[in-house]
């Protein structure tokens, strides 16, 4: 029997399972934190501890990770004593921690599946005590294309920045430092950011680190200790600096953003040091796992220490003001008061630092498995919903500067400020960015959207997808009607460019650029405007580079992006079955693999 009304039943099953788990939560805050520590240790170990794949499938591991939010919501309680409550850790405690995370993850999964059934993304079939689920929207796989665009652009950037050749296709590759010398010279130049930290990286880093590892008997197991050197620290700082720049850009935290009195630049600077010590610790652990069999890696990955010690180490090494570093820590740490967020937060979440409330912190290294700024932003918005406004202030200007940089040179004229299209005294709509091709007379009008799509909440994602398509369609319609009601030269005046070629309505192209996500067909929404090409930023940047200095760049870019709007990705279903009480849940294609 097939029906769309099973969402209520699924939520009820999840709720009953959660009630049983809640009855097992101890009253003692210290014991609760011991259990949370063990669950965090297993999250770290299962995620990056090189656990054999035959022990846990990717689907099971995904469910386990989904359980950590609820684990923190129920077991993270402030401690009323100084120190870290270290206890015995063995196969029994680890298996219990994994099973608890799995049970919690199953309830999170069922609630999310209920939302997907309610909104029609999944179809549910029930036969006896068995539910079977399959995707009901063919375009669901298109969601992954936006994510893949980030990796495509990163690979292309790596290729260009490491290229020894002077050319990439028709582009003459130069460095940023050469720009002033060639700006007015004829040719097709592509400027590469060759500011990297390779000189600080050590090719034989393992040989430098391995002798510094020592076993440490905590009294409850043999754990890992190690020394370090300035050159080892600089090696991981160099890697962290490159990573954090990418993390910060994807999260939309501008260096000038004011976040509760902390500048985005200071937040990023402190994060470089935290990410570097996480990376260093993980590398030491990977060496210990291969070379020091007496060391227990499950106990050694998750780090604890006094908070003052870490703040002092960062200020001493960086030369930053202690007050600023302390303010940043106060922003980024997960505290006991924050965990109410995690009862309903279904996206994977792992903070870079957990403040135990007693002068000690816990540092989960698995916080680097995804962009750590996403978890930070989730907590900041939970504490103060108005902070979203401060974060968004610079985003449009920021993305516009990236767009303009892809059309630099004397061939193009670009718009450096948002402009309003008016009808008498009324504002009809705005133009966020514009590009005029002096060679062809073609013009691109661009609407910029920067929505945060790092949630896993189905209803939030559908709401954002709906708003994105609705707002872009409305913008395209208003711009089209405004141009139709005016002479096209009124558009030229409004934008403030100097015509070098006669312009017509047919040579004006509309683009919608979303910073992160543009293919939202999988959420049930699609733009209707045929005269609007939409993409996410990495997709736009990659295509602009690949098209190169073509005869009609703007026209070709428009046509290319329009074709890509309907692209799909070939998915390989990864069936999974879970059991809750006497009920079986079979998922035919909720998890998928992808062909190359």
Coordinates of C-alpha atoms in Angstrom, one line a residue, residues 31-585:
X31 CA 29.1 10.7 33.7
X32 CA 27.1 12.3 30.9
X33 CA 30.2 14.1 29.7
X34 CA 32.2 10.9 29.9
X35 CA 29.7 9.3 27.6
X36 CA 29.7 12.3 25.2
X37 CA 33.5 12.2 25.2
X38 CA 33.5 8.5 24.2
X39 CA 30.9 9.2 21.5
X40 CA 33.0 12.1 20.2
X41 CA 36.1 9.9 20.3
X42 CA 34.3 7.2 18.2
X43 CA 33.1 9.9 15.8
X44 CA 36.7 11.0 15.3
X45 CA 38.0 7.5 15.0
X46 CA 35.4 6.2 12.6
X47 CA 35.7 9.3 10.5
X48 CA 39.5 9.6 10.1
X49 CA 41.0 6.6 11.9
X50 CA 41.3 4.4 8.8
X51 CA 38.7 1.9 10.1
X52 CA 38.4 -1.1 7.8
X53 CA 35.4 -0.6 5.4
X54 CA 34.0 -4.1 6.1
X55 CA 33.2 -3.1 9.6
X56 CA 30.9 -0.3 8.8
X57 CA 29.2 0.6 5.5
X58 CA 29.2 4.3 4.4
X59 CA 25.5 4.3 5.0
X60 CA 25.9 3.1 8.6
X61 CA 28.7 5.6 9.2
X62 CA 26.5 8.4 7.9
X63 CA 23.7 7.4 10.3
X64 CA 26.2 7.3 13.2
X65 CA 27.4 10.8 12.3
X66 CA 23.8 12.1 12.3
X67 CA 23.4 10.9 15.9
X68 CA 26.1 13.2 17.3
X69 CA 23.9 16.3 17.4
X70 CA 21.3 14.6 19.7
X71 CA 24.1 13.1 21.7
X72 CA 25.4 16.6 22.5
X73 CA 21.9 17.9 23.1
X74 CA 21.2 15.2 25.8
X75 CA 24.7 14.5 27.3
X76 CA 26.4 17.9 27.2
X77 CA 25.9 19.4 30.7
X78 CA 28.1 22.0 32.4
X79 CA 30.7 20.5 34.8
X80 CA 31.1 21.9 38.4
X81 CA 34.7 20.8 38.9
X82 CA 38.1 21.7 37.5
X83 CA 39.8 19.2 35.2
X84 CA 38.9 16.5 32.6
X85 CA 36.9 13.4 33.7
X86 CA 39.1 10.8 32.2
X87 CA 37.8 7.2 32.5
X88 CA 38.5 3.7 31.2
X89 CA 38.0 3.3 27.4
X90 CA 37.9 -0.2 25.9
X91 CA 35.9 -2.2 23.4
X92 CA 32.9 -2.3 25.6
X93 CA 32.7 1.5 26.1
X94 CA 33.4 2.1 22.4
X95 CA 30.8 -0.4 21.2
X96 CA 28.3 1.2 23.5
X97 CA 29.1 4.7 22.2
X98 CA 28.8 3.6 18.6
X99 CA 25.4 1.8 19.3
X100 CA 24.1 4.9 21.1
X101 CA 25.1 7.2 18.2
X102 CA 23.6 4.8 15.8
X103 CA 20.2 4.7 17.6
X104 CA 20.2 8.5 17.9
X105 CA 21.1 8.7 14.2
X106 CA 18.2 6.4 13.2
X107 CA 15.7 8.8 14.9
X108 CA 17.2 11.8 13.1
X109 CA 17.1 9.8 9.8
X110 CA 13.4 8.9 10.3
X111 CA 12.4 12.5 11.0
X112 CA 14.2 13.7 7.9
X113 CA 12.7 10.9 5.8
X114 CA 9.2 11.9 7.2
X115 CA 9.9 15.4 5.8
X116 CA 11.0 14.0 2.5
X117 CA 7.8 11.8 2.3
X118 CA 5.6 14.8 3.3
X119 CA 7.1 17.0 0.6
X120 CA 7.0 14.3 -2.1
X121 CA 10.8 13.8 -2.5
X122 CA 10.5 10.2 -1.3
X123 CA 7.7 7.7 -1.9
X124 CA 6.9 5.3 0.9
X125 CA 5.4 1.9 0.5
X126 CA 4.3 -0.2 3.6
X127 CA 3.8 -3.9 3.6
X128 CA 3.2 -5.4 7.1
X129 CA 6.0 -4.1 9.3
X130 CA 8.3 -3.1 6.5
X131 CA 8.6 0.3 4.9
X132 CA 10.3 0.8 1.6
X133 CA 11.4 4.2 0.3
X134 CA 12.5 5.4 -3.1
X135 CA 13.2 8.8 -4.6
X136 CA 10.2 10.1 -6.5
X137 CA 11.8 13.2 -8.2
X138 CA 14.1 12.3 -11.0
X139 CA 15.9 15.6 -10.8
X140 CA 16.9 14.9 -7.2
X141 CA 20.4 13.9 -8.3
X142 CA 20.9 17.4 -9.8
X143 CA 21.5 18.7 -6.2
X144 CA 25.0 17.0 -6.3
X145 CA 26.0 18.9 -9.4
X146 CA 26.4 22.2 -7.5
X147 CA 28.7 20.5 -5.0
X148 CA 30.7 19.0 -7.7
X149 CA 31.3 22.4 -9.3
X150 CA 33.4 23.4 -6.3
X151 CA 35.7 20.5 -6.8
X152 CA 35.8 21.1 -10.6
X153 CA 36.9 24.7 -10.0
X154 CA 39.4 23.7 -7.3
X155 CA 41.0 21.2 -9.6
X156 CA 41.2 23.7 -12.4
X157 CA 42.8 26.3 -10.1
X158 CA 45.3 23.8 -8.9
X159 CA 46.1 22.9 -12.5
X160 CA 46.6 26.6 -13.5
X161 CA 48.6 27.6 -10.4
X162 CA 51.0 24.7 -10.8
X163 CA 51.3 24.9 -14.6
X164 CA 54.8 25.4 -15.8
X165 CA 53.6 26.2 -19.3
X166 CA 52.9 29.9 -20.3
X167 CA 49.6 29.1 -21.9
X168 CA 46.3 27.4 -21.1
X169 CA 44.3 27.1 -24.3
X170 CA 44.1 30.7 -25.7
X171 CA 45.1 32.3 -22.3
X172 CA 48.5 33.6 -21.7
X173 CA 49.1 32.7 -18.0
X174 CA 50.7 35.4 -15.8
X175 CA 50.9 36.2 -12.1
X176 CA 49.0 38.9 -10.3
X177 CA 52.2 40.9 -9.9
X178 CA 52.5 41.2 -13.7
X179 CA 49.0 42.8 -14.2
X180 CA 50.0 46.5 -14.0
X181 CA 52.6 45.9 -16.8
X182 CA 50.3 44.2 -19.3
X183 CA 46.9 45.8 -18.6
X184 CA 46.9 47.9 -21.8
X185 CA 48.9 45.5 -23.9
X186 CA 47.1 43.4 -26.7
X187 CA 46.6 39.7 -25.9
X188 CA 44.5 37.3 -23.8
X189 CA 45.9 37.2 -20.3
X190 CA 44.8 35.1 -17.4
X191 CA 46.2 36.1 -14.0
X192 CA 47.0 33.3 -11.5
X193 CA 47.1 33.6 -7.8
X194 CA 50.6 32.2 -7.1
X195 CA 50.7 33.4 -3.6
X196 CA 51.2 30.1 -1.8
X197 CA 53.0 28.8 1.2
X198 CA 55.0 26.0 -0.5
X199 CA 58.3 27.3 0.9
X200 CA 57.0 26.5 4.4
X201 CA 56.0 22.9 3.5
X202 CA 58.3 20.0 4.2
X203 CA 58.4 17.2 1.6
X204 CA 59.7 14.6 4.1
X205 CA 57.4 15.7 6.9
X206 CA 57.0 12.1 8.2
X207 CA 60.7 11.6 8.9
X208 CA 60.6 14.9 10.9
X209 CA 57.6 13.9 13.0
X210 CA 57.9 10.2 13.6
X211 CA 60.9 10.4 16.1
X212 CA 58.9 12.9 18.2
X213 CA 56.0 10.5 19.0
X214 CA 55.9 9.0 22.5
X215 CA 53.5 6.7 24.2
X216 CA 51.8 8.2 27.3
X217 CA 50.2 6.1 30.0
X218 CA 47.2 8.0 31.2
X219 CA 46.4 5.4 33.8
X220 CA 43.4 4.4 31.6
X221 CA 45.2 3.4 28.5
X222 CA 48.3 4.1 26.4
X223 CA 47.7 7.3 24.5
X224 CA 49.8 9.4 22.2
X225 CA 52.1 12.3 23.1
X226 CA 54.5 14.2 20.9
X227 CA 56.9 17.1 20.7
X228 CA 57.0 19.6 17.8
X229 CA 59.4 22.0 16.1
X230 CA 58.9 25.5 14.5
X231 CA 59.4 24.0 11.1
X232 CA 56.7 21.3 11.7
X233 CA 54.3 24.0 13.0
X234 CA 54.9 26.2 10.0
X235 CA 54.3 23.2 7.6
X236 CA 50.8 22.7 9.0
X237 CA 50.1 26.5 9.3
X238 CA 50.8 26.8 5.6
X239 CA 48.3 24.0 4.8
X240 CA 45.8 25.5 7.2
X241 CA 46.1 29.0 5.7
X242 CA 45.1 27.7 2.3
X243 CA 42.2 25.6 3.7
X244 CA 40.8 28.4 5.9
X245 CA 40.8 30.9 3.0
X246 CA 38.6 28.5 1.0
X247 CA 36.4 27.6 4.1
X248 CA 35.9 31.3 4.9
X249 CA 35.0 32.2 1.3
X250 CA 32.5 29.4 1.0
X251 CA 30.9 30.4 4.3
X252 CA 30.7 34.0 3.2
X253 CA 32.6 35.5 6.1
X254 CA 34.1 38.7 4.7
X255 CA 37.3 40.0 6.4
X256 CA 35.5 43.2 7.2
X257 CA 32.4 41.6 8.6
X258 CA 31.6 42.6 12.2
X259 CA 30.6 39.5 14.1
X260 CA 29.7 40.4 17.7
X261 CA 32.6 42.9 17.8
X262 CA 35.0 40.5 16.1
X263 CA 36.3 41.2 12.6
X264 CA 36.0 38.4 10.0
X265 CA 39.7 38.7 9.4
X266 CA 40.5 38.0 13.1
X267 CA 38.1 35.1 13.2
X268 CA 39.8 33.6 10.1
X269 CA 43.3 34.2 11.6
X270 CA 42.6 32.3 14.8
X271 CA 40.9 29.5 12.8
X272 CA 44.1 29.1 10.8
X273 CA 46.0 28.2 14.1
X274 CA 43.2 25.9 15.3
X275 CA 42.9 24.1 12.0
X276 CA 46.7 23.7 11.9
X277 CA 47.0 22.1 15.3
X278 CA 44.1 19.8 14.3
X279 CA 45.8 18.8 11.1
X280 CA 49.1 18.3 12.9
X281 CA 47.5 16.1 15.5
X282 CA 45.8 13.9 12.9
X283 CA 49.0 13.5 11.0
X284 CA 50.8 12.4 14.2
X285 CA 48.0 10.0 14.9
X286 CA 48.2 8.5 11.4
X287 CA 52.0 7.9 11.9
X288 CA 51.4 6.4 15.3
X289 CA 48.8 4.0 13.9
X290 CA 51.3 2.7 11.4
X291 CA 54.4 2.7 13.6
X292 CA 53.4 2.5 17.3
X293 CA 51.1 -0.4 17.9
X294 CA 51.1 0.1 21.7
X295 CA 49.3 3.5 21.2
X296 CA 45.5 3.4 21.3
X297 CA 44.4 5.6 18.4
X298 CA 40.7 5.6 19.4
X299 CA 41.7 7.3 22.7
X300 CA 44.3 9.6 21.1
X301 CA 42.4 11.4 18.4
X302 CA 40.1 13.6 20.4
X303 CA 42.1 16.2 22.3
X304 CA 41.4 17.9 25.7
X305 CA 43.4 20.6 27.4
X306 CA 43.0 23.8 29.5
X307 CA 41.5 26.6 27.4
X308 CA 44.0 29.2 28.7
X309 CA 46.9 27.0 27.6
X310 CA 45.6 27.0 23.9
X311 CA 44.8 30.7 23.9
X312 CA 48.3 31.5 25.3
X313 CA 50.0 29.3 22.7
X314 CA 48.1 31.0 19.8
X315 CA 48.8 34.5 21.1
X316 CA 52.5 33.7 21.6
X317 CA 53.0 32.2 18.2
X318 CA 50.9 34.7 16.2
X319 CA 51.5 37.9 18.1
X320 CA 47.8 38.6 18.1
X321 CA 46.2 40.5 21.0
X322 CA 45.1 38.1 23.8
X323 CA 41.7 39.9 24.1
X324 CA 41.0 39.4 20.4
X325 CA 41.9 35.7 20.5
X326 CA 39.8 35.2 23.6
X327 CA 36.8 36.9 21.9
X328 CA 37.2 34.7 18.9
X329 CA 37.2 31.6 21.2
X330 CA 34.1 32.8 22.9
X331 CA 32.4 33.0 19.5
X332 CA 33.4 29.7 18.0
X333 CA 33.2 27.3 21.1
X334 CA 30.1 25.2 21.6
X335 CA 28.8 25.8 25.1
X336 CA 26.2 23.9 27.2
X337 CA 23.8 26.8 26.6
X338 CA 24.0 26.2 22.9
X339 CA 22.9 22.6 22.7
X340 CA 19.2 23.3 22.5
X341 CA 20.0 24.1 18.8
X342 CA 21.1 20.5 18.2
X343 CA 17.8 18.9 19.2
X344 CA 16.3 20.1 15.9
X345 CA 19.5 20.6 13.8
X346 CA 19.6 17.7 11.3
X347 CA 22.7 18.8 9.4
X348 CA 26.0 17.1 10.4
X349 CA 27.6 19.2 13.1
X350 CA 30.9 19.1 14.8
X351 CA 32.4 22.1 16.6
X352 CA 36.1 22.8 16.4
X353 CA 36.1 23.4 20.2
X354 CA 33.7 22.3 23.0
X355 CA 33.8 24.4 26.1
X356 CA 33.3 22.1 29.1
X357 CA 32.5 25.1 31.3
X358 CA 35.2 24.3 33.9
X359 CA 38.3 25.8 32.3
X360 CA 38.9 22.8 30.0
X361 CA 38.0 22.2 26.3
X362 CA 37.5 19.2 24.1
X363 CA 38.8 19.5 20.5
X364 CA 37.2 17.0 18.0
X365 CA 39.5 16.7 15.0
X366 CA 36.6 15.4 12.9
X367 CA 35.4 19.1 12.8
X368 CA 37.6 19.4 9.7
X369 CA 35.6 16.8 7.7
X370 CA 33.4 19.6 6.5
X371 CA 33.7 23.4 6.4
X372 CA 34.1 24.2 10.2
X373 CA 32.7 27.7 9.6
X374 CA 29.3 26.1 8.8
X375 CA 29.0 24.8 12.4
X376 CA 30.2 28.1 13.8
X377 CA 27.6 30.0 11.8
X378 CA 24.8 27.7 12.9
X379 CA 25.7 28.4 16.6
X380 CA 26.1 32.2 16.0
X381 CA 22.7 32.4 14.3
X382 CA 21.1 30.4 17.1
X383 CA 22.5 32.8 19.7
X384 CA 21.6 35.9 17.7
X385 CA 19.4 35.5 14.6
X386 CA 20.2 39.2 13.7
X387 CA 23.8 38.3 13.0
X388 CA 22.8 37.1 9.5
X389 CA 22.4 40.8 8.6
X390 CA 25.9 41.6 9.6
X391 CA 27.3 38.7 7.6
X392 CA 25.4 39.5 4.5
X393 CA 26.4 43.2 4.4
X394 CA 29.6 42.6 2.3
X395 CA 28.6 39.5 0.4
X396 CA 27.1 41.2 -2.7
X397 CA 30.0 43.5 -3.1
X398 CA 32.4 40.6 -2.5
X399 CA 30.9 38.4 -5.2
X400 CA 30.6 41.3 -7.6
X401 CA 34.4 41.9 -7.3
X402 CA 35.0 38.2 -8.2
X403 CA 32.7 38.5 -11.2
X404 CA 34.4 41.7 -12.4
X405 CA 37.8 40.1 -12.1
X406 CA 36.8 37.5 -14.6
X407 CA 36.0 40.3 -17.1
X408 CA 39.1 42.5 -16.5
X409 CA 40.9 44.2 -19.2
X410 CA 40.1 46.8 -21.9
X411 CA 37.7 44.6 -23.8
X412 CA 35.0 45.0 -21.0
X413 CA 33.3 47.6 -19.0
X414 CA 31.9 46.5 -15.6
X415 CA 29.7 47.8 -12.9
X416 CA 31.3 48.4 -9.5
X417 CA 28.1 49.3 -7.6
X418 CA 24.5 48.1 -7.4
X419 CA 22.3 50.3 -9.5
X420 CA 18.5 50.8 -9.4
X421 CA 16.1 50.7 -12.4
X422 CA 13.5 53.3 -11.9
X423 CA 10.2 54.3 -13.5
X424 CA 9.8 58.0 -12.6
X425 CA 10.2 58.0 -8.8
X426 CA 9.5 54.3 -8.2
X427 CA 12.3 51.7 -8.0
X428 CA 11.4 48.7 -10.2
X429 CA 14.3 46.4 -9.4
X430 CA 18.1 46.5 -9.2
X431 CA 21.1 45.3 -11.2
X432 CA 23.8 43.8 -8.9
X433 CA 26.5 43.4 -11.6
X434 CA 26.9 44.2 -15.3
X435 CA 29.4 43.5 -18.0
X436 CA 29.6 45.2 -21.4
X437 CA 31.7 43.8 -24.2
X438 CA 33.2 46.7 -26.1
X439 CA 34.1 44.3 -29.0
X440 CA 30.6 42.9 -29.7
X441 CA 28.2 45.3 -28.0
X442 CA 26.7 42.5 -25.9
X443 CA 25.8 43.1 -22.3
X444 CA 25.3 40.8 -19.3
X445 CA 23.0 41.9 -16.5
X446 CA 23.5 39.9 -13.3
X447 CA 21.5 39.3 -10.2
X448 CA 23.5 38.0 -7.2
X449 CA 22.1 35.6 -4.6
X450 CA 24.1 34.4 -1.6
X451 CA 22.0 32.0 0.4
X452 CA 23.4 29.6 3.0
X453 CA 22.6 26.1 1.8
X454 CA 24.7 24.3 4.4
X455 CA 21.6 22.9 6.1
X456 CA 20.3 19.4 5.8
X457 CA 16.8 20.4 7.0
X458 CA 14.4 19.5 4.1
X459 CA 11.9 22.2 4.9
X460 CA 14.6 24.9 5.2
X461 CA 16.2 23.8 1.9
X462 CA 12.9 23.7 0.1
X463 CA 12.0 27.2 1.4
X464 CA 15.4 28.6 0.2
X465 CA 15.0 26.8 -3.1
X466 CA 11.5 28.2 -3.6
X467 CA 12.7 31.7 -2.7
X468 CA 15.7 31.5 -5.0
X469 CA 13.6 30.5 -8.1
X470 CA 10.8 32.9 -7.3
X471 CA 13.1 35.9 -6.7
X472 CA 15.2 35.2 -9.9
X473 CA 12.0 34.8 -12.0
X474 CA 10.6 38.0 -10.7
X475 CA 13.8 39.9 -11.3
X476 CA 14.1 38.6 -14.9
X477 CA 10.5 39.6 -15.6
X478 CA 10.9 43.1 -14.1
X479 CA 14.2 43.8 -16.0
X480 CA 12.6 42.5 -19.3
X481 CA 9.5 44.6 -18.9
X482 CA 11.6 47.7 -17.9
X483 CA 13.8 47.3 -21.0
X484 CA 10.7 46.7 -23.2
X485 CA 9.0 49.9 -21.9
X486 CA 12.1 52.0 -22.4
X487 CA 14.6 52.7 -25.2
X488 CA 17.5 50.3 -24.7
X489 CA 19.7 53.4 -24.4
X490 CA 17.9 54.2 -21.1
X491 CA 19.5 51.0 -19.8
X492 CA 22.9 52.2 -21.0
X493 CA 22.4 55.5 -19.2
X494 CA 21.2 53.8 -16.0
X495 CA 24.2 51.6 -15.9
X496 CA 26.6 54.4 -16.8
X497 CA 28.7 52.8 -19.6
X498 CA 30.1 54.3 -22.8
X499 CA 28.9 52.6 -25.9
X500 CA 31.5 51.5 -28.4
X501 CA 29.1 49.4 -30.5
X502 CA 25.4 49.9 -31.1
X503 CA 23.3 47.9 -28.6
X504 CA 20.0 46.2 -29.1
X505 CA 17.6 44.4 -26.8
X506 CA 18.6 41.1 -28.3
X507 CA 22.2 41.6 -27.2
X508 CA 21.3 42.0 -23.5
X509 CA 21.6 38.7 -21.6
X510 CA 20.3 38.0 -18.0
X511 CA 22.2 35.9 -15.5
X512 CA 21.4 34.8 -12.0
X513 CA 24.4 33.8 -10.0
X514 CA 23.9 32.0 -6.7
X515 CA 27.0 31.7 -4.6
X516 CA 26.5 28.1 -3.6
X517 CA 23.4 26.4 -5.0
X518 CA 21.6 27.0 -8.3
X519 CA 20.3 23.6 -9.4
X520 CA 17.2 23.3 -7.1
X521 CA 15.1 21.0 -9.3
X522 CA 15.7 18.2 -6.8
X523 CA 13.8 20.2 -4.2
X524 CA 10.9 20.6 -6.6
X525 CA 11.5 24.1 -8.0
X526 CA 12.9 25.5 -11.2
X527 CA 13.2 28.9 -12.8
X528 CA 10.7 29.5 -15.6
X529 CA 12.4 32.4 -17.4
X530 CA 13.8 31.4 -20.7
X531 CA 15.8 34.6 -21.0
X532 CA 17.6 33.9 -17.7
X533 CA 20.7 31.7 -17.3
X534 CA 21.4 30.6 -13.7
X535 CA 24.5 29.0 -12.1
X536 CA 26.4 28.8 -8.9
X537 CA 29.6 30.9 -8.6
X538 CA 32.2 28.1 -9.2
X539 CA 30.2 26.9 -12.3
X540 CA 30.1 30.5 -13.7
X541 CA 33.8 31.0 -13.0
X542 CA 34.8 27.7 -14.5
X543 CA 32.8 28.2 -17.7
X544 CA 34.0 31.7 -18.1
X545 CA 37.6 30.4 -18.0
X546 CA 36.9 27.5 -20.3
X547 CA 35.1 29.7 -22.9
X548 CA 38.1 32.0 -22.8
X549 CA 38.4 35.0 -25.2
X550 CA 35.8 33.8 -27.7
X551 CA 34.3 35.8 -30.4
X552 CA 31.0 36.3 -28.5
X553 CA 31.9 35.6 -24.8
X554 CA 28.6 36.7 -23.2
X555 CA 26.4 35.0 -25.7
X556 CA 28.4 31.7 -25.5
X557 CA 28.4 31.8 -21.7
X558 CA 24.6 32.3 -21.7
X559 CA 24.0 29.4 -24.1
X560 CA 26.4 27.1 -22.2
X561 CA 24.8 27.8 -18.8
X562 CA 21.3 27.3 -20.2
X563 CA 22.3 23.8 -21.5
X564 CA 23.8 22.9 -18.1
X565 CA 20.6 23.8 -16.3
X566 CA 19.2 20.5 -17.5
X567 CA 22.2 18.3 -16.8
X568 CA 21.8 15.2 -14.7
X569 CA 24.3 13.0 -13.0
X570 CA 24.4 9.2 -13.2
X571 CA 23.8 7.8 -9.7
X572 CA 24.3 4.2 -8.5
X573 CA 21.8 3.3 -5.7
X574 CA 23.3 2.1 -2.5
X575 CA 20.4 0.2 -0.8
X576 CA 20.3 0.2 3.0
X577 CA 18.1 -1.4 5.6
X578 CA 17.7 -0.4 9.3
X579 CA 15.7 -2.0 12.1
X580 CA 13.9 -0.1 14.8
X581 CA 12.0 -2.3 17.3
X582 CA 10.0 -4.8 15.1
X583 CA 9.8 -2.4 12.1
X584 CA 12.1 -2.7 9.1
X585 CA 13.0 0.4 7.0

